Short mmCIF file of C-alpha atoms in Angstrom, two decimals:
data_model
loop_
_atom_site.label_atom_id
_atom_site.label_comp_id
_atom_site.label_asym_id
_atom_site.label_seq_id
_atom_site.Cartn_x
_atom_site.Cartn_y
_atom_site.Cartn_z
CA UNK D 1 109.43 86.41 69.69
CA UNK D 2 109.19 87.32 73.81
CA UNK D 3 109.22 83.63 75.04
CA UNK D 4 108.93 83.07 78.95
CA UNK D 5 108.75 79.80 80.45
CA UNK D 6 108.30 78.73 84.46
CA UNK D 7 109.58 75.45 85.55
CA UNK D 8 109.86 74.08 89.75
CA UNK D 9 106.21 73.71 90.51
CA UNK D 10 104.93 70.23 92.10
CA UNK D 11 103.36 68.96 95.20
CA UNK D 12 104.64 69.99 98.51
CA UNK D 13 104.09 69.57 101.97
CA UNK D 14 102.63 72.34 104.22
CA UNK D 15 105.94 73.66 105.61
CA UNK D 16 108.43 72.73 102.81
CA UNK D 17 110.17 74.40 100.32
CA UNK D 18 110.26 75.22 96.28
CA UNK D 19 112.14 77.04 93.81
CA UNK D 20 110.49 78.29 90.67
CA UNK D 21 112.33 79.35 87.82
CA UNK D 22 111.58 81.44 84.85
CA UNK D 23 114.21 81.22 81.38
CA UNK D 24 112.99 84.08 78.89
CA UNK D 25 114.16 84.55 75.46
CA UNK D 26 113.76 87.23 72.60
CA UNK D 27 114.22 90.30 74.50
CA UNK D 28 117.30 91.54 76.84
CA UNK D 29 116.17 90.00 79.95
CA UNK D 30 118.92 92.47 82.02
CA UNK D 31 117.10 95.55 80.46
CA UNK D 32 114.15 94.78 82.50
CA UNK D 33 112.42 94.49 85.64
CA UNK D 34 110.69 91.19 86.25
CA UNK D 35 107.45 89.94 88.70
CA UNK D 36 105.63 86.78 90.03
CA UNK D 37 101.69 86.85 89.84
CA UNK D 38 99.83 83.89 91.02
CA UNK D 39 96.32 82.73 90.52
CA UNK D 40 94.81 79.94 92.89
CA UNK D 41 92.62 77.65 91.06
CA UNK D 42 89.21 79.27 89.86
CA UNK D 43 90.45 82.52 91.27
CA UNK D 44 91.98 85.84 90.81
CA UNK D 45 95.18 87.07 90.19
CA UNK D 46 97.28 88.06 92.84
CA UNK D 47 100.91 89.99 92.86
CA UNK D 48 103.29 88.59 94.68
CA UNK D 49 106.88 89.77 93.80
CA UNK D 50 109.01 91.95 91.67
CA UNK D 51 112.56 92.84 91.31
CA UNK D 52 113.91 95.53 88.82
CA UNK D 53 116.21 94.87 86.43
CA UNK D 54 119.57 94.83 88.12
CA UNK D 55 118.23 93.30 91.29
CA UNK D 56 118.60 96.81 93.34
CA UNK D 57 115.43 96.36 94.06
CA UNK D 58 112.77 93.98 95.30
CA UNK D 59 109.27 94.26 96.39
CA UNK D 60 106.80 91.81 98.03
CA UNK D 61 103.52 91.14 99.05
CA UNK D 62 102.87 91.07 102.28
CA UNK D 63 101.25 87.41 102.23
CA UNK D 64 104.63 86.20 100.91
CA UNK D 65 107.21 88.37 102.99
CA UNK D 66 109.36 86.44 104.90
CA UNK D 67 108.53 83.37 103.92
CA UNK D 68 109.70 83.93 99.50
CA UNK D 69 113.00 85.53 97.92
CA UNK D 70 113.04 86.73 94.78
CA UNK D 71 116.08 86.87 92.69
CA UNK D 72 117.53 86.82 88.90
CA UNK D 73 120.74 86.29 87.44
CA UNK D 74 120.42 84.71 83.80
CA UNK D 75 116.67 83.53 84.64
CA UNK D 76 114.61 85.01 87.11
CA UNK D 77 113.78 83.02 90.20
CA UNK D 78 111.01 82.48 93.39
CA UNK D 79 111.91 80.66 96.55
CA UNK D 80 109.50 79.98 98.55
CA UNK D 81 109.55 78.29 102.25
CA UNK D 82 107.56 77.91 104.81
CA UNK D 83 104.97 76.70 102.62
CA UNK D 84 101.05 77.02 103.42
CA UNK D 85 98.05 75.58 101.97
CA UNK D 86 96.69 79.10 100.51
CA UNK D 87 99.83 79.28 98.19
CA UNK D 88 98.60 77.01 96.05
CA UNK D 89 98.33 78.52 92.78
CA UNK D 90 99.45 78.66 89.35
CA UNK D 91 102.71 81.09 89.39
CA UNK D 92 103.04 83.19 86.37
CA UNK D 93 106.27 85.12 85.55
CA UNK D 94 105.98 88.40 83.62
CA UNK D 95 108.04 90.94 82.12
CA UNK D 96 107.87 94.50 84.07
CA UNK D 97 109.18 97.98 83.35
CA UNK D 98 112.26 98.35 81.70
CA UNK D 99 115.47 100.46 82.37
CA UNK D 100 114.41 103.66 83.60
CA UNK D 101 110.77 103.34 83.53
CA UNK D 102 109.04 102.85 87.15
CA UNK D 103 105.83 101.60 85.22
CA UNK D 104 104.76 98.15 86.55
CA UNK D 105 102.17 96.73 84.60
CA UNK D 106 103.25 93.16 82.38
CA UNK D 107 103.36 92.96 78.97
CA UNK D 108 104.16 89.45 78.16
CA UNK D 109 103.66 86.43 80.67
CA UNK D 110 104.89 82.75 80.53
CA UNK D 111 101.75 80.11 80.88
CA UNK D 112 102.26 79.42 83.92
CA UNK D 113 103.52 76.27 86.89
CA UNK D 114 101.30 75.00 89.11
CA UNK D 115 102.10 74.75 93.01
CA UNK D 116 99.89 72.67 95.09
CA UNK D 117 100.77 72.71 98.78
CA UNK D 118 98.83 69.38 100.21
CA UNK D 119 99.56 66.84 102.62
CA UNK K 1 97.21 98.98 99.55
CA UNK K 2 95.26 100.48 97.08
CA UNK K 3 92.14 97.93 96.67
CA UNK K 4 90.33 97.40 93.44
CA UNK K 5 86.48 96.70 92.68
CA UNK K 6 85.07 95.41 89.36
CA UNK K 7 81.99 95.40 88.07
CA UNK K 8 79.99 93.41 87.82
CA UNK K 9 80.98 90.12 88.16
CA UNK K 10 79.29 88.90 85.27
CA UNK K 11 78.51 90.62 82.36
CA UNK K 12 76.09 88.53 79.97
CA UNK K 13 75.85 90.21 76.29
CA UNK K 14 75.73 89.49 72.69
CA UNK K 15 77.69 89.20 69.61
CA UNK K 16 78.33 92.44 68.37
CA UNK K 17 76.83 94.60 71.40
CA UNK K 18 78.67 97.21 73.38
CA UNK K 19 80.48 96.22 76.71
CA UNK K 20 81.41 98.26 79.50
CA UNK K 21 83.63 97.37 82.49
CA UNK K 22 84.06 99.19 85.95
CA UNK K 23 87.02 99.29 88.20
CA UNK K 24 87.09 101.60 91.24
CA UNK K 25 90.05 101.89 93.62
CA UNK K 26 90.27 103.09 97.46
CA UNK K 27 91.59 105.57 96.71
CA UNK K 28 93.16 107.92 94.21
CA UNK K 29 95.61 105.94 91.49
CA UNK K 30 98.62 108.45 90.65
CA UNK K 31 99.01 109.71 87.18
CA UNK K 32 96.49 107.15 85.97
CA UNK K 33 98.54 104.13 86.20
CA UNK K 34 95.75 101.93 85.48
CA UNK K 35 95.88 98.69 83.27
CA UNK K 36 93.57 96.04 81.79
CA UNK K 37 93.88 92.36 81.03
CA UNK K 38 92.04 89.76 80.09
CA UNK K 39 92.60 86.24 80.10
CA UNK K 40 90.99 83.30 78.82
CA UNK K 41 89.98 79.39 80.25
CA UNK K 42 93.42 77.64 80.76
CA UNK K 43 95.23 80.91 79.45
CA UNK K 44 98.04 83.06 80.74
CA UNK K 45 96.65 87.00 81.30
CA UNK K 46 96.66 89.34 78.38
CA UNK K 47 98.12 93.41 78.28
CA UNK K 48 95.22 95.34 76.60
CA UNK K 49 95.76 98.51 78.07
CA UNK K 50 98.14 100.55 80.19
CA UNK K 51 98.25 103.93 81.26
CA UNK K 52 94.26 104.04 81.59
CA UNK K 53 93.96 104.51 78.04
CA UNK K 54 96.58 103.60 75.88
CA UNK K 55 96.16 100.41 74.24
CA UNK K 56 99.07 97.45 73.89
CA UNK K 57 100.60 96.21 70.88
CA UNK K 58 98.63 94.58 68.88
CA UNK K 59 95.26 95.11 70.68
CA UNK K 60 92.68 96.01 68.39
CA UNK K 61 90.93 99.42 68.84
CA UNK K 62 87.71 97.96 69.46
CA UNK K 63 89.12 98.16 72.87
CA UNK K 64 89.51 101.04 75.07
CA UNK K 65 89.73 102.70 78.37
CA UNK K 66 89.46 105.38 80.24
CA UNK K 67 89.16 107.13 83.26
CA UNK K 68 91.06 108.63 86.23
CA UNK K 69 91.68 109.20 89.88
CA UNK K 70 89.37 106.44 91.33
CA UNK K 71 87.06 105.51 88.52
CA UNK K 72 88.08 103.51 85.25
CA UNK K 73 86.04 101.73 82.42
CA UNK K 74 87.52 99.31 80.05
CA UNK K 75 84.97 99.43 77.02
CA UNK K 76 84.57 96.74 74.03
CA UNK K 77 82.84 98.60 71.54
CA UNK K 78 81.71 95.60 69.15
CA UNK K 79 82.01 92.06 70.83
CA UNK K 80 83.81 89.43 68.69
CA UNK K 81 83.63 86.00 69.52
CA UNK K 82 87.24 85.96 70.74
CA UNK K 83 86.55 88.66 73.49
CA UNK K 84 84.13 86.08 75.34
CA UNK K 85 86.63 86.17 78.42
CA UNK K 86 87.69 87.26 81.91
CA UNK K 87 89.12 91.00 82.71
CA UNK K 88 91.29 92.48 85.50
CA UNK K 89 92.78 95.55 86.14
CA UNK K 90 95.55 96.24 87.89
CA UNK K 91 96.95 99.46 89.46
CA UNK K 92 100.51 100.58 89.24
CA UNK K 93 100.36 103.81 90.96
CA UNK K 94 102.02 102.52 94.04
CA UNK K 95 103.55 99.19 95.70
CA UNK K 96 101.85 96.65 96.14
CA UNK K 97 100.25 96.67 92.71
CA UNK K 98 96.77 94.96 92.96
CA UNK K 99 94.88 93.70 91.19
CA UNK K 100 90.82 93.83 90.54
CA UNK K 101 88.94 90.57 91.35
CA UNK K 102 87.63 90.30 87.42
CA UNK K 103 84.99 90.90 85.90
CA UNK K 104 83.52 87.68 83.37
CA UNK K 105 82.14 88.68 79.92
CA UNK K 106 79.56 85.55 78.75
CA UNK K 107 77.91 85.06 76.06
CA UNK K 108 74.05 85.60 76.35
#
């Protein structure tokens, strides 16, 4: 069964820093590419980052670039700095494309850590 | 960035009637790259359909899309009480993938 699970979220100050992570399990996680979506409370879902499946690639939205890094090595990864009040959200990791497929839509997501950035 | 519309917003129908849901983008989406998801209250998001039309695994065929270039329709041909939910799409075609603002399907 395609299990993924986010961890890292919590309250944080405007201007600080967090590091979400993402373990998966029942599928080769280095066979595929791998994204962030985030969904502010009572809203809609926003893309934020994805990075293929040998980390040759990365792509971000431009509300987050500069300020988060996404990365992978046996779990895939967010760090995000400079903090601001509209990235509060629940983050969602999902699976992308795999090996030599350039589709990117998600087929299986995780439930889910909220990030509240409050003072 | 290609942007994507939904509509409506709300779509208020009954057990067993015929939904239809609208997403139109900015401009053209290549090769169709068009998908659907819905997601429920205090849910992750759901893969219904990629590719504009072909459905995911394990999505029942009461579901099903279609469309092309700038105009796509995610239909429900026979509401079942589990489909009472919120639906996106989300285009592919080229970075950054977007997403549609969702449209809500209530029960009437």
């Amino acid at each position: 069964e395609v299990q993924l699970v986010e961890s890292g979220g919590g309250v944080v100050w405007p201007g600080g820093s967090l590091r979400l992570s993402c373990e998966v399990s029942g599928f080769g996680f280095d066979d595929y590419a791998m994204t962030w979506v985030r969904q502010a409370p009572g809203k809609g879902l926003e893309w934020v980052a994805g990075i293929n499946w040998n980390a040759g690639s990365k792509y971000y939205a431009d509300s987050v670039k500069g300020r988060f890094t996404i990365s992978r090595d046996n779990a895939l990864y967010l760090q995000m700095n400079s903090l601001r009040a509209e990235d509060t959200a629940f983050y969602y990791c999902a699976r992308g494309p795999a090996i030599r497929s350039s589709l990117w839509y998600f087929d299986y997501w995780g439930r889910g850590t909220l990030v509240t950035v409050s003072s | 960035e290609i942007v994507l519309t939904q509509s409506p917003g709300t779509l208020s129908l009954s057990l067993g009637e015929r939904a239809t849901l609208s997403c139109r983008a900015s401009q053209s989406v290549s090769s169709g790259y068009l998908a659907w998801y819905q997601q429920k209250p205090g849910q992750a998001p759901r893969l219904l359909i990629y590719g504009a039309s072909s459905r995911a695994t394990g999505i029942p065929d009461r579901f099903s899309g279609s469309g092309s270039g700038t105009d796509f329709t995610l239909t429900i041909s026979r509401l079942e009480p589990e489909d009472f939910a919120v639906y996106y799409c989300q285009q592919f075609g080229s970075s950054p993938w977007t997403f549609g603002q969702g449209t809500k399907v209530e029960i009437k």
